[in-house]
CSV table of C-alpha atoms and ligand atoms in Angstrom, one decimal:
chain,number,residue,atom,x,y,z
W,72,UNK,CA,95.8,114.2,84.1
W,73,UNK,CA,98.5,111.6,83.2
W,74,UNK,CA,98.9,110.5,79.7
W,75,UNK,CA,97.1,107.6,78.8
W,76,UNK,CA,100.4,105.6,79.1
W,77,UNK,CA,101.2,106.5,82.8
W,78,UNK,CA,97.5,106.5,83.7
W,79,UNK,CA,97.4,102.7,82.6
W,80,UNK,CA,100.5,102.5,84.5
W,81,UNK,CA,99.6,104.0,87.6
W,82,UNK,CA,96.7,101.8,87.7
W,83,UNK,CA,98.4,98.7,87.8
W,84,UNK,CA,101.2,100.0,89.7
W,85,UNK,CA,98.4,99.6,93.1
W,86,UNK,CA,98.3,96.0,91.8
W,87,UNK,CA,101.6,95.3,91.5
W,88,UNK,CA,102.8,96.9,94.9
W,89,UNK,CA,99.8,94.7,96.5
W,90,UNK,CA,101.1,91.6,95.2
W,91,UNK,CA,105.0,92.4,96.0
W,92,UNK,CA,103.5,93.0,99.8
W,93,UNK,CA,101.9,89.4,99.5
W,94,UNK,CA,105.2,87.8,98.8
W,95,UNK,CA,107.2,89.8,101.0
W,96,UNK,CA,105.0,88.7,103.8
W,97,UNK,CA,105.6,85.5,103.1
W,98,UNK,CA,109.1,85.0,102.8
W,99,UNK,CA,112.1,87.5,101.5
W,100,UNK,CA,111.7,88.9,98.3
W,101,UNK,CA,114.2,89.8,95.9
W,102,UNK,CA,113.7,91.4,92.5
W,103,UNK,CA,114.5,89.3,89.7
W,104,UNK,CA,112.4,86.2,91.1
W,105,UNK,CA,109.4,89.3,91.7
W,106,UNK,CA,109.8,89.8,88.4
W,107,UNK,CA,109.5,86.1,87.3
W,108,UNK,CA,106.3,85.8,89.7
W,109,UNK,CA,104.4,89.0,88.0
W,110,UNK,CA,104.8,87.7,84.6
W,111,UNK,CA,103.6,84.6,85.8
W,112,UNK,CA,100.1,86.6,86.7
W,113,UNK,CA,100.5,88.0,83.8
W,114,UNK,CA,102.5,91.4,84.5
W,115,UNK,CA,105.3,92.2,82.3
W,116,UNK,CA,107.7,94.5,84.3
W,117,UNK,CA,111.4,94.8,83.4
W,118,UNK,CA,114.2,95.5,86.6
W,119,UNK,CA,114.1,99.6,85.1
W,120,UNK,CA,110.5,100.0,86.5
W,121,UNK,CA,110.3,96.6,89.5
W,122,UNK,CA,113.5,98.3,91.4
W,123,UNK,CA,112.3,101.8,91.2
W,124,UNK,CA,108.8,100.5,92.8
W,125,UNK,CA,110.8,98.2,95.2
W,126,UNK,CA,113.2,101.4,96.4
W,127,UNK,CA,109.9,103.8,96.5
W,128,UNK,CA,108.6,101.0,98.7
W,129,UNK,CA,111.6,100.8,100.9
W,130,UNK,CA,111.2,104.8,101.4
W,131,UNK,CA,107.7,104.5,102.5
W,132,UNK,CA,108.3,102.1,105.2
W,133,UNK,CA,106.4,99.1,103.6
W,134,UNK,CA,109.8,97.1,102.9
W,135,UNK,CA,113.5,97.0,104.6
W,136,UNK,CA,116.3,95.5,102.9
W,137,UNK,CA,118.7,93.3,103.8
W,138,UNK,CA,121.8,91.6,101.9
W,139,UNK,CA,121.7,87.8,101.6
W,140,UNK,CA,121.6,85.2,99.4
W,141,UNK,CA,119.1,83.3,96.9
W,142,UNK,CA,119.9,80.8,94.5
W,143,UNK,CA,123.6,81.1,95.4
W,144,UNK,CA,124.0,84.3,94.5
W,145,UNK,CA,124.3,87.7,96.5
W,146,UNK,CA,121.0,89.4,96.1
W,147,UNK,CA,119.3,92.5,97.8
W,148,UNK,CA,116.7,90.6,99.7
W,149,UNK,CA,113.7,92.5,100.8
W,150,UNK,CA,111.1,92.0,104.3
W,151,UNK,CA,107.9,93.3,104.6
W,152,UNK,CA,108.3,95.9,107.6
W,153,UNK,CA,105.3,95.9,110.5
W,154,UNK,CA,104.0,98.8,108.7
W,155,UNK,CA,103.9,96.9,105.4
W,156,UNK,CA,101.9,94.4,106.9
W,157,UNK,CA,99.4,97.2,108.2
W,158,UNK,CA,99.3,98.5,104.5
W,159,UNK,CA,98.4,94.6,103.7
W,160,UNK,CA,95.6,94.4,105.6
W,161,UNK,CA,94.5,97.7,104.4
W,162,UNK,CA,94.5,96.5,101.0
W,163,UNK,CA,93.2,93.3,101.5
W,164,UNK,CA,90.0,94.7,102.8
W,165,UNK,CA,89.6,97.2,99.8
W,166,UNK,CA,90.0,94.5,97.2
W,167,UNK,CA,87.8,91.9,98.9
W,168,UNK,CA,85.1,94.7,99.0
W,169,UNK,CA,85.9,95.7,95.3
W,170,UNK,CA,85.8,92.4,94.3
W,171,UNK,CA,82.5,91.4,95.6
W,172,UNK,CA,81.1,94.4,93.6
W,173,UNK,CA,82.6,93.4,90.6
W,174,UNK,CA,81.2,90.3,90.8
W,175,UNK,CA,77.7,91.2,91.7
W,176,UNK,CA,75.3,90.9,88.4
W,177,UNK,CA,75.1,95.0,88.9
W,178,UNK,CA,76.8,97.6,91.4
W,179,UNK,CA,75.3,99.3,93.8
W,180,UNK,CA,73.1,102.0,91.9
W,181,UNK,CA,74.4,105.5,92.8
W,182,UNK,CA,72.1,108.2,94.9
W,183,UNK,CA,71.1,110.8,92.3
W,184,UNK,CA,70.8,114.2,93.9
K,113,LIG,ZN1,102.0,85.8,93.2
């Protein structure tokens, strides 16, 4: 069991990642404009918790890094990897499905044994 704090942060941690896969498929990301773009939707995340997620990322294959250059400044740009693009998909479908339940007047009702 995670303390109430982590749980609520674990559950918005799938959210976040999701949404740093979106951008990074679009173009290269780097983390203080990710940062900017999450608080836009409404995530507050500070550079002690985005580039720990970012580096996990980067572990599991879902993100490669490359130096370059944003804004005219040397930043730590990131691409989504082929994988990370699988992972995309993946999640794209699981949300759309979630979604549509959440948006249904009720869910399914559940098979009681
Ligand atoms: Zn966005």
């Amino acid at each position: 069991m995670f303390p109430v704090k982590n749980h609520r942060r674990e559950f918005f941690y799938g959210l976040i990642r999701i949404h740093v896969l979106l951008h990074a498929c679009h173009e290269p990301i780097f983390g203080l404009a990710m940062m900017e773009e999450l608080a836009h939707h409404g995530y507050r995340i500070g550079p002690g918790t985005l580039y720990p997620l970012l580096h996990g990322m980067e572990r599991a294959g879902l993100l490669k890094t490359l130096p370059g250059q944003a804004g005219g400044r040397a930043r730590r740009l990131y691409r989504i990897t082929a994988a990370g693009r699988r992972a995309l998909d993946r999640a794209k479908a699981k949300v759309d499905e979630l979604y549509r339940e959440l948006h249904e007047a009720q869910p399914r009702k559940l098979k009681l044994h």
